[in-house]
Short mmCIF file of C-alpha atoms and ligand atoms in Angstrom, two decimals:
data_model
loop_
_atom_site.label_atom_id
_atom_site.label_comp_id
_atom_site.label_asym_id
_atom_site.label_seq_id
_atom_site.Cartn_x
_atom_site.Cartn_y
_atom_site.Cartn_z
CA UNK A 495 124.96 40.96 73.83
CA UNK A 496 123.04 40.27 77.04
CA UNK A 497 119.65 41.09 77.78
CA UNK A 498 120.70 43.45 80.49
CA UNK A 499 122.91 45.59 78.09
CA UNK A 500 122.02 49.06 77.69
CA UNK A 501 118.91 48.70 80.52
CA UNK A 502 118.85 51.53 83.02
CA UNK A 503 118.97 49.93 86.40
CA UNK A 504 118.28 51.49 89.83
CA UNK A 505 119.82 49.94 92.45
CA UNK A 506 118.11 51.02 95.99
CA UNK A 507 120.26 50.08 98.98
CA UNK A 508 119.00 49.98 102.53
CA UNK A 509 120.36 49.48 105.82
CA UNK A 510 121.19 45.60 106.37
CA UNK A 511 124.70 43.78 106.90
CA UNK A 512 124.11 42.26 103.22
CA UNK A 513 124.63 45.73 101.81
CA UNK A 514 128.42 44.87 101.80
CA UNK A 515 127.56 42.89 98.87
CA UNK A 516 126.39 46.02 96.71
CA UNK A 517 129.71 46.83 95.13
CA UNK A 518 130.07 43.28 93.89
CA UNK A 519 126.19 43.27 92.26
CA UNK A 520 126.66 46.26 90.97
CA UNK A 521 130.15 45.22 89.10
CA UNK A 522 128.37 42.24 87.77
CA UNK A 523 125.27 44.13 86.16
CA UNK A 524 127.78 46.69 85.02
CA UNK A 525 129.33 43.53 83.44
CA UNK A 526 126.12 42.68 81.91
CA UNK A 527 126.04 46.23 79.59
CA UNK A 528 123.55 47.61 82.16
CA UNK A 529 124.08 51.50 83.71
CA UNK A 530 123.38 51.26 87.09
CA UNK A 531 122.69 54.39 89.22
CA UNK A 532 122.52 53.80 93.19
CA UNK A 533 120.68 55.27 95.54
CA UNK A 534 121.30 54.86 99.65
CA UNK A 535 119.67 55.43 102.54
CA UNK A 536 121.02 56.95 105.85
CA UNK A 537 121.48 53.89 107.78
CA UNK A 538 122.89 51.64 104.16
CA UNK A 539 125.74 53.98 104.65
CA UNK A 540 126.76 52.52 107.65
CA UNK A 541 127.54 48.97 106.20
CA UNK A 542 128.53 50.53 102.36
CA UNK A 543 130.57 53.50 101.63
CA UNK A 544 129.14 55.34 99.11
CA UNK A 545 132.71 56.34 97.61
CA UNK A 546 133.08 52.75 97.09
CA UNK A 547 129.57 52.21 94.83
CA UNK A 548 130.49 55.72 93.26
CA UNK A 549 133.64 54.03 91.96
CA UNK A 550 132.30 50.35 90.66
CA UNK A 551 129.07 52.14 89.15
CA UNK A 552 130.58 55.11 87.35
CA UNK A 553 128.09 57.07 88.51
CA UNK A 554 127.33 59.77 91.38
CA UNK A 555 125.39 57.90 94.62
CA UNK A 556 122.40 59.66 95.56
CA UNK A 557 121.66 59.66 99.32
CA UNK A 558 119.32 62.69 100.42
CA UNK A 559 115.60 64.02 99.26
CA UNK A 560 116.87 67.60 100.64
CA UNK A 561 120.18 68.22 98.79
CA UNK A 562 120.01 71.32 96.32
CA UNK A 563 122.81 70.64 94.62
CA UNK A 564 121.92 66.92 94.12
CA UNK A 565 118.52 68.03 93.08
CA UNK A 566 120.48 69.97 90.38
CA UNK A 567 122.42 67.04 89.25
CA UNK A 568 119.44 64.51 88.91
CA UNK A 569 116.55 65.13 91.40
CA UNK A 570 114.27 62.32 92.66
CA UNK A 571 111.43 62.58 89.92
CA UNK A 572 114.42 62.41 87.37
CA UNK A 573 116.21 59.34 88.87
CA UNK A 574 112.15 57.77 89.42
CA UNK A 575 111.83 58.68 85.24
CA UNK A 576 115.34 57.22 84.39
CA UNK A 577 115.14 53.84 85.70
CA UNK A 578 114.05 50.97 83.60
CA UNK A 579 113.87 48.58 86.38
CA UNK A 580 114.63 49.04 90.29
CA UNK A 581 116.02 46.78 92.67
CA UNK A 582 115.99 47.00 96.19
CA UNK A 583 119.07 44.85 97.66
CA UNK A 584 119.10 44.60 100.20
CA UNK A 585 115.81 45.17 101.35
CA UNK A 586 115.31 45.87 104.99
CA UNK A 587 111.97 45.35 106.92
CA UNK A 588 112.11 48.64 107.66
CA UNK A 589 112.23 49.67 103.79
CA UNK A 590 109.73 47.11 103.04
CA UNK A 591 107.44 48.27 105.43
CA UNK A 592 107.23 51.78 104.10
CA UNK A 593 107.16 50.66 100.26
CA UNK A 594 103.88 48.85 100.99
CA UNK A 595 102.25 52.11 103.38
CA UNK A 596 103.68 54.82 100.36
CA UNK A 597 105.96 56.37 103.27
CA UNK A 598 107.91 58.28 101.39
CA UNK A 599 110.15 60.36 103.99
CA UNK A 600 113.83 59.12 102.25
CA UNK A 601 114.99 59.00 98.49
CA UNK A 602 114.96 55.66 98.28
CA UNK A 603 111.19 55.28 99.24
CA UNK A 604 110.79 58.70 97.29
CA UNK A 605 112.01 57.50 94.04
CA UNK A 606 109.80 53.81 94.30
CA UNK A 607 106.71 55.59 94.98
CA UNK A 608 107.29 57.98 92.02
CA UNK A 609 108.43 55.46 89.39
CA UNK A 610 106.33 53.61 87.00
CA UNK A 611 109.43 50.78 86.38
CA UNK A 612 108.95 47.27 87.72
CA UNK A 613 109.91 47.01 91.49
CA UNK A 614 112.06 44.03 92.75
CA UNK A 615 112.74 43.60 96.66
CA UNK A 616 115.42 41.76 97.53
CA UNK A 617 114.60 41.03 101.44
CA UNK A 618 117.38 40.87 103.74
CA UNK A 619 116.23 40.64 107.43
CA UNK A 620 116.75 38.42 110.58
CA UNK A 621 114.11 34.84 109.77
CA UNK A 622 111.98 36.34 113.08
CA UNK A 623 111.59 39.56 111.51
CA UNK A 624 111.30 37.84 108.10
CA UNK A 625 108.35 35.82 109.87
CA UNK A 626 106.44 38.35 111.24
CA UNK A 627 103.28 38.66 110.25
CA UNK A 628 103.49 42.53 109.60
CA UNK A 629 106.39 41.68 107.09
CA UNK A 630 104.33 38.92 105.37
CA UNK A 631 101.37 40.99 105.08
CA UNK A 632 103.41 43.92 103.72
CA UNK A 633 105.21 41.48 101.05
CA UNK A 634 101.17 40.39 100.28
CA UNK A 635 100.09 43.69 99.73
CA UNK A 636 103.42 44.16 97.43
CA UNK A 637 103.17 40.53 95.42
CA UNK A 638 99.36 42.07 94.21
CA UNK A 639 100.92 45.14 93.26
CA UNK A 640 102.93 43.03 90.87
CA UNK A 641 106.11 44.24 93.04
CA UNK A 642 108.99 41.12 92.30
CA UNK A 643 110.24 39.38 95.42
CA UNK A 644 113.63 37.87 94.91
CA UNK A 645 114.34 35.72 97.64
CA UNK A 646 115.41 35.74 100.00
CA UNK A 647 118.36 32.67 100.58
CA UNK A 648 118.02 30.52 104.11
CA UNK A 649 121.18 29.82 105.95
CA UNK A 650 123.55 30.90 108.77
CA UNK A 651 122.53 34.56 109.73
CA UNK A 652 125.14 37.09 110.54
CA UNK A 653 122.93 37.60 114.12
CA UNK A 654 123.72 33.82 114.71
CA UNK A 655 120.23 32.79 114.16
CA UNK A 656 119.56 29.98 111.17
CA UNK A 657 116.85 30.31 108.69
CA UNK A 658 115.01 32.45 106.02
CA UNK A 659 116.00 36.18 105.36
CA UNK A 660 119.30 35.76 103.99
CA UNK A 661 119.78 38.64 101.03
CA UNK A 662 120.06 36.07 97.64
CA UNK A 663 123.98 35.96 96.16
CA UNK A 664 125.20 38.15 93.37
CA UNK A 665 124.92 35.68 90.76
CA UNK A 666 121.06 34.41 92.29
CA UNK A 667 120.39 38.48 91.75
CA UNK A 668 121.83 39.25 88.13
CA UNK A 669 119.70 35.70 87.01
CA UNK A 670 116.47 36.88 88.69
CA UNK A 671 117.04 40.16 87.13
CA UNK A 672 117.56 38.59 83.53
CA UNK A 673 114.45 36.50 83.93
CA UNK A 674 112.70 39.59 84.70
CA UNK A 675 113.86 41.52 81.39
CA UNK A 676 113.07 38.06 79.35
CA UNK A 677 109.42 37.67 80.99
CA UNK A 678 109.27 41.85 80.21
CA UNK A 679 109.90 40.81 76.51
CA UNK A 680 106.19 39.36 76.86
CA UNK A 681 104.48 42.07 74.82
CA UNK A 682 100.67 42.44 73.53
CA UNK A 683 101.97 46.10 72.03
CA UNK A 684 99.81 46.88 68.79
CA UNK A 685 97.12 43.86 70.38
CA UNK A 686 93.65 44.60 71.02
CA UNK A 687 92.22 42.11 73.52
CA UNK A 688 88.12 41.80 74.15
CA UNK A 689 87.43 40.50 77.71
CA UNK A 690 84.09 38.89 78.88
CA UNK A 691 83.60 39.55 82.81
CA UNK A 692 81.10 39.48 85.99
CA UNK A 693 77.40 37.87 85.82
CA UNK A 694 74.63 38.39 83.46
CA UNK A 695 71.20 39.44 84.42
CA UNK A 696 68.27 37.85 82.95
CA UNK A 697 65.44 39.72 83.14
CA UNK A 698 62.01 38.07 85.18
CA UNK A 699 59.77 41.12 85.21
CA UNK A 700 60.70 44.91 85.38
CA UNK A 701 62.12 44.23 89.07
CA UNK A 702 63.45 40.69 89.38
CA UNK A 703 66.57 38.75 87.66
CA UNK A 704 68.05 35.72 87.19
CA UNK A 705 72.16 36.19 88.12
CA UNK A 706 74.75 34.02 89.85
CA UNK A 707 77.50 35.05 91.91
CA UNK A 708 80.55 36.53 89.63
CA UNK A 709 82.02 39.60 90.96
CA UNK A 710 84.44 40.19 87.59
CA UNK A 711 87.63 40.34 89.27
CA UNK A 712 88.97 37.16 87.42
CA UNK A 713 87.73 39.26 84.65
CA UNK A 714 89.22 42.69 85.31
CA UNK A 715 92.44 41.33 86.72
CA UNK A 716 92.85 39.81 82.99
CA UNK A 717 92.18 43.17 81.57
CA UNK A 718 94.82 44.73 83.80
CA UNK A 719 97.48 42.27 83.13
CA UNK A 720 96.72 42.01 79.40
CA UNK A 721 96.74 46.55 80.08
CA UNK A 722 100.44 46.20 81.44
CA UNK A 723 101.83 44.57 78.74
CA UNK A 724 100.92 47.12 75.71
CA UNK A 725 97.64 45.45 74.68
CA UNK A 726 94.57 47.52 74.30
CA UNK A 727 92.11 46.26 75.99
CA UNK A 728 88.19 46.40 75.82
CA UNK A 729 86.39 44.78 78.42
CA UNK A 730 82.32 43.54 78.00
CA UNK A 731 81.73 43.91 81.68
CA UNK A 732 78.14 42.44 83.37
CA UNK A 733 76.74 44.81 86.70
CA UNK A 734 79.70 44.62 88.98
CA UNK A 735 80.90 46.69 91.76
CA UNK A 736 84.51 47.43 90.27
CA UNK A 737 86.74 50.43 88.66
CA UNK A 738 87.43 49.89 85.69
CA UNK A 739 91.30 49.33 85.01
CA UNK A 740 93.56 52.08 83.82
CA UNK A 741 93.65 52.53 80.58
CA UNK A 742 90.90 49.51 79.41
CA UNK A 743 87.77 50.54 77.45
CA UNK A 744 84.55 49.25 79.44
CA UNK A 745 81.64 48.23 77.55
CA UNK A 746 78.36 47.85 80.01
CA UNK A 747 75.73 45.35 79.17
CA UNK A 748 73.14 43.27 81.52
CA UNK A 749 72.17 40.19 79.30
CA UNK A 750 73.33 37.10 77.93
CA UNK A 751 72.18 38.64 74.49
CA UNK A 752 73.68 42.60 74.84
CA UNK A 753 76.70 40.33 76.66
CA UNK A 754 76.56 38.88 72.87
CA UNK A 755 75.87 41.72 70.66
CA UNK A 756 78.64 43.26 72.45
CA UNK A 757 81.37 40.00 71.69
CA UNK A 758 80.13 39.80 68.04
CA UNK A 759 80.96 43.54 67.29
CA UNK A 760 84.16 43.11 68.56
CA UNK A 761 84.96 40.20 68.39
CA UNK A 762 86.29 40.44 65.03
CA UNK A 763 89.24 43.55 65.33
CA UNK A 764 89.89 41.16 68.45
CA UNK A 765 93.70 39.65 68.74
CA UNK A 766 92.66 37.96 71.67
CA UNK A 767 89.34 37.01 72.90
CA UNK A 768 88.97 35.85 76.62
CA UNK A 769 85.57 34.82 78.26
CA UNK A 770 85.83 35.04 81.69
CA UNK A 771 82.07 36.30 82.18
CA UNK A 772 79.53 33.75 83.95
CA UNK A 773 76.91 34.10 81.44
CA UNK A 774 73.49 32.40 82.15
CA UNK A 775 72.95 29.56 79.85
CA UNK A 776 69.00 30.21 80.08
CA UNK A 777 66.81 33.07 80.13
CA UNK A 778 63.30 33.82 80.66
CA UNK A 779 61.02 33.27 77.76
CA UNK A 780 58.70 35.61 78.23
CA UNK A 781 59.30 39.01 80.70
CA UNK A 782 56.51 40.09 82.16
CA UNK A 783 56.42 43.77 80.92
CA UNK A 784 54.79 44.54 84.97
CA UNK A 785 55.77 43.46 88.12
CA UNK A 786 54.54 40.16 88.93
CA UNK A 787 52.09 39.30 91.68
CA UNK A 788 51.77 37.27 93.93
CA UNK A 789 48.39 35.95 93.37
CA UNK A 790 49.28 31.65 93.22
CA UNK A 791 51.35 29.26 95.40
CA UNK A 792 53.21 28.03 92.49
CA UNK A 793 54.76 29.80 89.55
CA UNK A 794 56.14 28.23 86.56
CA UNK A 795 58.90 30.38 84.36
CA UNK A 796 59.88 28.78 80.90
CA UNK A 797 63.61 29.65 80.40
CA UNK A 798 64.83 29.31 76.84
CA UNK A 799 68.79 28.47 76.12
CA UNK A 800 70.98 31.69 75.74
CA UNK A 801 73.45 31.88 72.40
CA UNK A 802 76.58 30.63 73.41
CA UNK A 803 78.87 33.69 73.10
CA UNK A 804 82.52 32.04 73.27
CA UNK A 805 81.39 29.09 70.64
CA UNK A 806 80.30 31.75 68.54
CA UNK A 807 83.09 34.06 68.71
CA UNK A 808 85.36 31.27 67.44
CA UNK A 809 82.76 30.30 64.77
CA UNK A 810 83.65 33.75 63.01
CA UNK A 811 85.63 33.39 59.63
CA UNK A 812 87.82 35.83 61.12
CA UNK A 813 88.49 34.78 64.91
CA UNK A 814 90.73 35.92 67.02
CA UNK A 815 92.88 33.20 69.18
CA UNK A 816 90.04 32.54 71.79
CA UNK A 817 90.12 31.68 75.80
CA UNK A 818 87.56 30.48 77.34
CA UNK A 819 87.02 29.67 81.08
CA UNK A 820 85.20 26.43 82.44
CA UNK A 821 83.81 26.93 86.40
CA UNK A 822 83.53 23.31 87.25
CA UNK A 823 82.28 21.60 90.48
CA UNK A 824 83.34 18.06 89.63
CA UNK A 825 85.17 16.47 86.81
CA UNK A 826 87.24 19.50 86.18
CA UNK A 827 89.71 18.31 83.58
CA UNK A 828 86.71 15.86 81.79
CA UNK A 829 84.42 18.74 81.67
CA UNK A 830 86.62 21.45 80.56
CA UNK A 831 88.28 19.41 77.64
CA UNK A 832 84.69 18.84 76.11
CA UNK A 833 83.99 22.29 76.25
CA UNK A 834 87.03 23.09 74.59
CA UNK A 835 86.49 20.92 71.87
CA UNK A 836 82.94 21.23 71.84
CA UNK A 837 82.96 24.96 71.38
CA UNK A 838 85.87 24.63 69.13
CA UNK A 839 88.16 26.97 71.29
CA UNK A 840 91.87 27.08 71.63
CA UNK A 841 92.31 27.45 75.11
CA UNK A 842 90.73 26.82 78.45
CA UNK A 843 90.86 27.50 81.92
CA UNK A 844 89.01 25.70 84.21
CA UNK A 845 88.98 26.42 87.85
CA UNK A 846 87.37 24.13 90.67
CA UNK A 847 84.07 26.29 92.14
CA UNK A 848 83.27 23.75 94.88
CA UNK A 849 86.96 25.11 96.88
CA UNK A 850 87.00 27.10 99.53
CA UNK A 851 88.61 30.75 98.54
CA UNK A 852 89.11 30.52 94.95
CA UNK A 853 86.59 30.90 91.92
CA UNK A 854 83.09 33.09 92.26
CA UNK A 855 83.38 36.23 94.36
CA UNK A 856 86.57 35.60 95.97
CA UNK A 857 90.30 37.64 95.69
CA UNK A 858 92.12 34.49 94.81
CA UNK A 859 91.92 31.29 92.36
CA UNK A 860 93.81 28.56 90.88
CA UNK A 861 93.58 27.40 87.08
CA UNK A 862 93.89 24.25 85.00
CA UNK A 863 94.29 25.50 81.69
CA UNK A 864 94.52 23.15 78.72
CA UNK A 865 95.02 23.79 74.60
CA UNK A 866 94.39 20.86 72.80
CA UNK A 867 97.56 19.05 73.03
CA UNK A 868 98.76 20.62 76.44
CA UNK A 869 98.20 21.68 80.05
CA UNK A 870 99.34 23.99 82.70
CA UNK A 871 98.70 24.41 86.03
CA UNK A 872 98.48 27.89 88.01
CA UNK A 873 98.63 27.11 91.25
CA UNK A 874 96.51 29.02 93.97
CA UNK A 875 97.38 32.86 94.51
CA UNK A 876 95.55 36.44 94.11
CA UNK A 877 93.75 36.64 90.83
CA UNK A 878 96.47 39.30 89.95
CA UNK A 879 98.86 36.82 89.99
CA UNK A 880 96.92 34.19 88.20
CA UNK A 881 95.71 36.52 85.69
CA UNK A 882 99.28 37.57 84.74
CA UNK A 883 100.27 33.56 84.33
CA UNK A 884 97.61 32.93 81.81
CA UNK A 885 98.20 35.87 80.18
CA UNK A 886 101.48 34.63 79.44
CA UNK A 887 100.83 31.77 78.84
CA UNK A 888 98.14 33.00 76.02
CA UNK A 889 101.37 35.15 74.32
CA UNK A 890 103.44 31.95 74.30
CA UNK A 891 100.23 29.84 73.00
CA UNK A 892 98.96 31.99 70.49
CA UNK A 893 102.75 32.92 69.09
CA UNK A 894 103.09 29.55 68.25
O1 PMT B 1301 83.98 36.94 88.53
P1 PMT B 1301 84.69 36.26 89.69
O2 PMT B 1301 83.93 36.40 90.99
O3 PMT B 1301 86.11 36.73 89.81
O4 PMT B 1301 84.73 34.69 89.41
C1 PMT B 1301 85.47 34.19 88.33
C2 PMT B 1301 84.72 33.08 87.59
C3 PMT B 1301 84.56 31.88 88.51
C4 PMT B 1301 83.34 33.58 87.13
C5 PMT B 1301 85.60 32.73 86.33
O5 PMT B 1301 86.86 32.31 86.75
C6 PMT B 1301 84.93 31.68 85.46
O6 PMT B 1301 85.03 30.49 85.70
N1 PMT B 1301 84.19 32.12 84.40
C7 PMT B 1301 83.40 31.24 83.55
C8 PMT B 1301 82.09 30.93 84.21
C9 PMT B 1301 81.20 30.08 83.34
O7 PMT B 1301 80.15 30.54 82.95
O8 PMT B 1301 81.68 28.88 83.04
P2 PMT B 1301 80.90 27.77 82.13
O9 PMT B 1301 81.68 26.55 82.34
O10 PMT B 1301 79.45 27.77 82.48
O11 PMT B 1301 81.05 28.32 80.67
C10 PMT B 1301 82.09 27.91 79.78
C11 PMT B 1301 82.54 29.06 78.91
O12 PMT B 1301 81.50 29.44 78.03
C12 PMT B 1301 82.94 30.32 79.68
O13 PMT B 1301 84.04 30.87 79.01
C13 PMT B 1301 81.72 31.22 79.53
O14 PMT B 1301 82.06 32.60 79.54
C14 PMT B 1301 81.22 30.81 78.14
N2 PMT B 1301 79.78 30.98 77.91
C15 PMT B 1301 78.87 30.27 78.64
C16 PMT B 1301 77.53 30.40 78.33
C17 PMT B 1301 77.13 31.26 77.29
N3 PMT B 1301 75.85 31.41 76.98
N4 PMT B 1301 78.05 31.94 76.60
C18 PMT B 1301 79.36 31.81 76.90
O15 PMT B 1301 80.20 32.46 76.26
#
């Protein structure tokens, strides 16, 4: 049996040359066990007959938003609920373009905007238009919406031109769309998963803090990823300026020690334990219970050292598989290793804070992560992206 057998799969065909190749791909996923519905648009009819993807799939071809009677059959919300997965091969510009905006004035674009299955693009376009900055921007905005790009191919170009845009082969298709099923098999269902994120605020007097500069989107982008593949997910969040993810429980504290009370309670009904937060390592000694004045030209605060939250979340007789993060400035690998032997943790991700554009208060980072005998690499992207690798690679760790 192959992983595609039995999967419901959408197949969304738009107007490009490479449409021609449709019948084939879907004869090879019917092949694979899957059912395969198609949908067309307008212009996809004028390089595929719909008679002919009719016959191959076994099914009726859906081609207009407006059509009572195919409304009656299976309307658009139906054919959006039916689909396990959707591919879009080939993927115009055009199509592309009005994924990304939520345009949704065809059945195609309809049906993507009202389905909750993973999205693949397959691009097929000519390499100018595949260049453009308007179509890289739109597959940007896509790629952080966890949309999968497959492809596309470089090569001869049926406008004569030679380069990128070239709609992938059948058999490059059906593999991408069996990796996707395998990596879907990833599943934190029945997992609850605690999550550390943003700054903590260490209290000077009733009007000043202590606080550095995390803005808890590594943090929250975790807590989505870990969201989308079944876990539950409860996230100990310091002041930030962010939502909080669909379906994640949000617990609010300000301190290093409420950021700790908060781990130790849960902590221990925790699968997985992740701390992304920047927690101070010192606070102040003694707050000032009023505002402090400014009466001399030098003022001396004692700090005192903060509970390490992560050590002591995997000194608990019952610990859950715990994460931690390292934010380095030099020495990245050296420095993170100690700390995850040091605080006796199982994982660690260390990311270089002295780069431009990655780490504290920015939209995109890059990880090191090591386990005690291993290490991986994530290389540079969104933190959606980068949160969805290590939350992989934490399934594949901690099934071990
Ligand atoms: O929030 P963003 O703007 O998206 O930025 C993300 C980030 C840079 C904050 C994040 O990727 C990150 O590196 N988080 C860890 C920051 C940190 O405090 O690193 P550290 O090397 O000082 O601490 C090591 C580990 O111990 C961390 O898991 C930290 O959460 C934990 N720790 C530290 C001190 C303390 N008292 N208790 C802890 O649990």
């Amino acid at each position: 049996m192959t992983i595609l057998q039995g999967k419901k799969i959408l197949l969304g065909v738009s107007g490009g040359i490479a449409a021609y190749k449709t019948p084939e791909l879907v004869r090879r996923l019917k092949d694979q066990g899957a059912d395969v519905r198609v949908v067309v648009t307008q212009s996809a009819k004028e390089f595929v007959s719909p008679l002919s993807l009719q016959a191959v799939s076994g099914n009726d071809v859906s081609e207009s938003l407006l059509d009572r009677q195919a409304e009656l059959a299976m309307g658009h919300i139906e054919l959006a609920k039916w689909a396990d997965f959707i591919l879009v091969a080939p993927a115009t510009a055009n199509t592309i373009a009005k994924i990304t905006h939520g345009i949704a004035d065809d059945l195609l674009t309809t049906v993507c905007l009202a389905s909750a299955a993973p999205i693949a693009i397959a691009p097929a376009m000519n390499q100018q238009m595949w260049h453009a900055k308007a179509t890289q921007e739109n597959l940007i905005v896509l790629r952080n919406r966890q949309y999968l790009i497959f492809g596309p191919g470089s090569g001869d170009q049926a406008c004569g031109d030679v380069g990128l845009g070239r709609m992938l082969d059948v058999p490059e298709l059906i593999d991408a769309c069996v990796e996707q099923f395998q990596d879907a098999e990833l599943s934190a269902a029945g997992q609850h998963w605690v999550i550390t994120a943003g700054p903590t605020r260490e209290p000077i007097d009733p009007v000043r803090y202590i606080s550095n500069h995390s803005s808890g989107k590594m943090g929250y982008a975790l807590a989505q990823a870990a969201r989308r593949i079944g876990a539950k997910v409860t996230i100990i969040s310091g002041p930030v300026n962010l939502a909080t993810p669909l379906g994640c429980d949000r617990i609010d504290v300000e301190s290093a020690l409420e950021m700790h009370r908060a781990a130790i309670a849960q902590a221990p009904q925790a699968d997985v334990f992740i701390a992304c937060a920047a927690v101070a390592d010192y606070r102040i000694g003694q707050v000032a219970d009023q505002k402090i004045k400014k009466s001399q030209d030098e003022l001396t605060l004692t700090l005192v050292k903060n509970p390490d939250i992560v050590a002591d979340v995997a000194k608990l007789e019952d610990k859950p598989f715990v994460v931690g993060f390292a934010a380095e400035t030099q020495d990245v690998e050296a420095y993170a290793k100690g700390k995850l032997l040091k605080k006796n943790l199982d994982m660690i991700a260390a990311n270089d804070v002295a780069k431009q554009g990655q780490g504290f208060n920015s939209d995109q980072n890059a990880l090191h992560v090591f386990s005690t005998t291993e290490k991986f690499d994530i290389a540079l992207a969104s933190k959606a992206q980068v949160a969805q690798q290590l939350v992989e690679l934490i399934i594949k760790q901690n099934s071990k």
